[in-house]
mmCIF file of C-alpha atoms in Angstrom:
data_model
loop_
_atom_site.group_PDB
_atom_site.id
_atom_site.type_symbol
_atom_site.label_atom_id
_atom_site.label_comp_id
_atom_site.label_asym_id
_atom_site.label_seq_id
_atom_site.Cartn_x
_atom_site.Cartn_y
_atom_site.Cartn_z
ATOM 1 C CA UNK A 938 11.220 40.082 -34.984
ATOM 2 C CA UNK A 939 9.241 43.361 -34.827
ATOM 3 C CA UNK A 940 6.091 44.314 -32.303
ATOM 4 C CA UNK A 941 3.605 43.548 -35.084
ATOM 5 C CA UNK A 942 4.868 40.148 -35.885
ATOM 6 C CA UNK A 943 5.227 38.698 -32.532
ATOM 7 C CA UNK A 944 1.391 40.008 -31.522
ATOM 8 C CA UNK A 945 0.296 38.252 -34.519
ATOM 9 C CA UNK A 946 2.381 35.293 -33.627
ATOM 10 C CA UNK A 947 1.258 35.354 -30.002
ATOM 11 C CA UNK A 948 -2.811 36.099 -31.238
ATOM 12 C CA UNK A 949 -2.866 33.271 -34.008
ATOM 13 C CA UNK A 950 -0.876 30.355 -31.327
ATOM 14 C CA UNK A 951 -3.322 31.063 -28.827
ATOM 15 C CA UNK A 952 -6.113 31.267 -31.539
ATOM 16 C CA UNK A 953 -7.611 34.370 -31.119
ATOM 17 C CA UNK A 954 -9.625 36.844 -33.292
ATOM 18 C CA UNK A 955 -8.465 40.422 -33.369
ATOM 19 C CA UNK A 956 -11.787 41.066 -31.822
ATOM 20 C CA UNK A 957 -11.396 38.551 -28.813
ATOM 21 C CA UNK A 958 -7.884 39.933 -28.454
ATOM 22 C CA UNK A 959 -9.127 43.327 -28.508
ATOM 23 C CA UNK A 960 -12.248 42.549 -25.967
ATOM 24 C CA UNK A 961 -9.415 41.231 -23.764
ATOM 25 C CA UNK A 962 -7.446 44.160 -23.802
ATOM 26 C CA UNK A 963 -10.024 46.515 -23.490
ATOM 27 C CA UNK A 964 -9.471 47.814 -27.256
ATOM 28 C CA UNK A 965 -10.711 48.385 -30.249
ATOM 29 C CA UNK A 966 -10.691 45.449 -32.941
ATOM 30 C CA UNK A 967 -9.072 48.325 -35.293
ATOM 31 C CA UNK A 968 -6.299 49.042 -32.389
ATOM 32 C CA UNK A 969 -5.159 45.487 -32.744
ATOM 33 C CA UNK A 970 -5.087 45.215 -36.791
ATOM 34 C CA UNK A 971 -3.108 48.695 -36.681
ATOM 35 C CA UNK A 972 -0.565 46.873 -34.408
ATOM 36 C CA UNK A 973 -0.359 44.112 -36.121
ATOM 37 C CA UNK A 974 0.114 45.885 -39.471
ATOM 38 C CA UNK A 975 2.969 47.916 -37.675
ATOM 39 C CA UNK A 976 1.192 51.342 -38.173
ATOM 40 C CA UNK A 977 0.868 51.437 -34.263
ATOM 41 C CA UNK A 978 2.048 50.439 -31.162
ATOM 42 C CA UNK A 979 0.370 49.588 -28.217
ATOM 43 C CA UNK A 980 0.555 51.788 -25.191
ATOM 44 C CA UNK A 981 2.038 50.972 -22.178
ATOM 45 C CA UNK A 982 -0.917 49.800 -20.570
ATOM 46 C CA UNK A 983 -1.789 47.653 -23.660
ATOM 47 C CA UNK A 984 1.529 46.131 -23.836
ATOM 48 C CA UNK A 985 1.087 45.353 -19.707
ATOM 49 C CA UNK A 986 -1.929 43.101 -20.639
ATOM 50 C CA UNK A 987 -0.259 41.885 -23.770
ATOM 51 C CA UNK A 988 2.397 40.445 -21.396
ATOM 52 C CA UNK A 989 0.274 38.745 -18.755
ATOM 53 C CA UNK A 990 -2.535 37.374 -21.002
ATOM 54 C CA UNK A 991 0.575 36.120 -23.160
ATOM 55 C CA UNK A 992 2.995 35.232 -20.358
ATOM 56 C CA UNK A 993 5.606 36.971 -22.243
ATOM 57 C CA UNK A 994 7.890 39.898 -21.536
ATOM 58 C CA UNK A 995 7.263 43.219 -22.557
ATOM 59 C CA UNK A 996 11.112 43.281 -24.067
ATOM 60 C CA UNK A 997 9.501 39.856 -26.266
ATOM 61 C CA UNK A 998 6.615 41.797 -27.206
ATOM 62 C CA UNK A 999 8.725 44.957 -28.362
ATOM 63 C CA UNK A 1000 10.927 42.352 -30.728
ATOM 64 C CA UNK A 1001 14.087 42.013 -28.339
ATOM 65 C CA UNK A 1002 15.237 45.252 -28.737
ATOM 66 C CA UNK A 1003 16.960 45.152 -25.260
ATOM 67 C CA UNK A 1004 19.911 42.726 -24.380
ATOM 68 C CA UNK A 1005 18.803 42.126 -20.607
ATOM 69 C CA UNK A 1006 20.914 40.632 -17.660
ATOM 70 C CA UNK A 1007 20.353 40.252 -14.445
ATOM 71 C CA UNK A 1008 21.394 43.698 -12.320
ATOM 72 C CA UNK A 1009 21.654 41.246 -9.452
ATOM 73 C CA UNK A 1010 24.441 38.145 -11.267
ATOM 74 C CA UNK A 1011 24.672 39.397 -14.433
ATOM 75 C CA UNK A 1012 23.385 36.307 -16.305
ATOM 76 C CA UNK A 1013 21.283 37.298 -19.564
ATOM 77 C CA UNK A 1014 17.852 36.814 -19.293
ATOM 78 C CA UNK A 1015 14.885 35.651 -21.389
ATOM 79 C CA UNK A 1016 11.753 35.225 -20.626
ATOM 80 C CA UNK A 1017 12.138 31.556 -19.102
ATOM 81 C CA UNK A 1018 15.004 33.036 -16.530
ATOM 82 C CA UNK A 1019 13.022 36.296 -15.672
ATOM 83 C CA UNK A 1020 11.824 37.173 -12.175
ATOM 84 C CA UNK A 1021 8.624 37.644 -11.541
ATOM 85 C CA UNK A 1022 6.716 40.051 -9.186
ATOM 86 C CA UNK A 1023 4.489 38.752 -6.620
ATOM 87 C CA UNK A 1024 1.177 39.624 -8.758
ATOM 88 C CA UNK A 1025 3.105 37.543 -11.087
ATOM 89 C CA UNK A 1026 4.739 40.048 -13.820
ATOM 90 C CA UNK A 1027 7.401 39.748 -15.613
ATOM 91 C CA UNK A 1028 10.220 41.655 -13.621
ATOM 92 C CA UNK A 1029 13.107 42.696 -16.258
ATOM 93 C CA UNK A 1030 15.512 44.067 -14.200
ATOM 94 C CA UNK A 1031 16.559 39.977 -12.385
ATOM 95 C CA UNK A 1032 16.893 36.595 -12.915
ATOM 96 C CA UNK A 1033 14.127 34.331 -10.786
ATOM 97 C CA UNK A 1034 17.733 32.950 -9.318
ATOM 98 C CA UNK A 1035 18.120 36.541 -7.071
ATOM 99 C CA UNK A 1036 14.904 37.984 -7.238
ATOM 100 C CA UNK A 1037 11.478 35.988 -6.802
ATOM 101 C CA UNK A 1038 8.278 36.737 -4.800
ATOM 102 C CA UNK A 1039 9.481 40.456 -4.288
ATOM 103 C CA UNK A 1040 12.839 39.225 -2.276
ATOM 104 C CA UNK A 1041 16.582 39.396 -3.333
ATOM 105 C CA UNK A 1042 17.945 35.750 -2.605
ATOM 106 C CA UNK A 1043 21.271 38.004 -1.586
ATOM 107 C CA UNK A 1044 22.109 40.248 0.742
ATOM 108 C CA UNK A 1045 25.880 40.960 -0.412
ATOM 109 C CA UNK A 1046 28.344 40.828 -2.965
ATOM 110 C CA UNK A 1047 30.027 38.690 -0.772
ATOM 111 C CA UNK A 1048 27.360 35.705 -0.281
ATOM 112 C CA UNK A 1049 26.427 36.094 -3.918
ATOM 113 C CA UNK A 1050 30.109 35.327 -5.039
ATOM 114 C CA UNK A 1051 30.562 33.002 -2.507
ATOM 115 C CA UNK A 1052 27.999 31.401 -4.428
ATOM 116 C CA UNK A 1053 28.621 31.787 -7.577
ATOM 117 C CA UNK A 1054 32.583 30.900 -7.172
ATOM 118 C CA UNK A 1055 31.183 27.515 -5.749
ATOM 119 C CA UNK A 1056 29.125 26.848 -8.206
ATOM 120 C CA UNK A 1057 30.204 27.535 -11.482
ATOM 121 C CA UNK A 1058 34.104 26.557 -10.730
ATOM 122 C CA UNK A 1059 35.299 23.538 -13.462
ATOM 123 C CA UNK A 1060 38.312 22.329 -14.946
ATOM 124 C CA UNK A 1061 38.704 26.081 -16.858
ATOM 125 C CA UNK A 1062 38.001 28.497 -14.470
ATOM 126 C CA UNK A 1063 39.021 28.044 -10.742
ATOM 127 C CA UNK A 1064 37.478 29.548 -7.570
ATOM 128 C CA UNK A 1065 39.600 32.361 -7.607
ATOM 129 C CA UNK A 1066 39.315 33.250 -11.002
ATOM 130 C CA UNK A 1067 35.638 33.572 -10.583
ATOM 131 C CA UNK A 1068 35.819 35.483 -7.759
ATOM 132 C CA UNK A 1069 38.366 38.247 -9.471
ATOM 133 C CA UNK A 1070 35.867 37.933 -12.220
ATOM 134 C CA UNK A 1071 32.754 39.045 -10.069
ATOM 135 C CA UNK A 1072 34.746 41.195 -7.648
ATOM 136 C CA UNK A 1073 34.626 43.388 -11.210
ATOM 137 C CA UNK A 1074 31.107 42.854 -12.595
ATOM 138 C CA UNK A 1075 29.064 43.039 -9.866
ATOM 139 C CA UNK A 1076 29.447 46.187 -8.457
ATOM 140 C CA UNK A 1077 28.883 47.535 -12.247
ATOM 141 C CA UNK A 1078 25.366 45.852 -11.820
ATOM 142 C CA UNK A 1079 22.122 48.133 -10.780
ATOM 143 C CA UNK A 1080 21.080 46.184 -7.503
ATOM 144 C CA UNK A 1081 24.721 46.317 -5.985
ATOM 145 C CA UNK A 1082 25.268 49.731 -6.920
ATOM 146 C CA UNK A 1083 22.067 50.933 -5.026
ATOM 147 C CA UNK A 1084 23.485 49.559 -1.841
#
């Protein structure tokens, strides 16, 4: 779905005029129609409101274009796994599993696949297979390669 749809998809489900939408963001009524005809996009300011007065992620508002996962786990993420921020926005970067309030639920590799090996073990995939798994992905990941 492109940017124009899904602001016209968002505007109409939450049944608002351009020009309520537009008083909202602080924009003209024209700004919104030219975004939702695709000639424009908003800025990233605009697409900042867009996401909290929506509750959606700025990747959702922009059509997808971004695969995310969690730089933390690895898990992919959508907007119901995101992490949020302590003002409540939409974090990208983590899933609310090892992110949430402004705090990483883990402080190594270790405790995270000490978790993970425990938890997501099953008749396919034992303990140690998980844990040669994640001994390879997560230092690939953006949080683990920062520390």
């Amino acid at each position: 779905m492109e940017t124009k749809d899904v602001i016209l998809e968002l505007r109409t489900r939450s049944g608002l005029s351009q020009e309520t939408l537009a008083e909202k963001l602080f924009v003209t009524r024209q700004a919104v129609s030219r975004w939702e005809t695709g000639e424009t996009i908003p800025n990233s300011e605009a697409l900042k409101l867009l996401s909290k007065l929506f509750d959606v992620s700025i990747n959702t508002l922009l059509g997808s274009p971004r695969t995310l996962i969690c730089q933390c786990c690895g898990m992919p993420l959508d907007d119901s796994t995101l992490s949020r921020e302590p003002d409540g926005a939409f974090n990208e970067e983590y899933c609310k599993w090892c992110y949430a309030d402004g705090k990483f639920a883990y402080e190594s590799v270790a405790q995270l696949t000490d978790f993970l090996a425990q938890h997501m073990a099953n008749a396919e995939r034992s303990p140690e297979q998980l844990r040669a798994y994640f001994a390879d992905l997560l230092p690939t990941l953006g949080h683990w390669k920062k520390g």
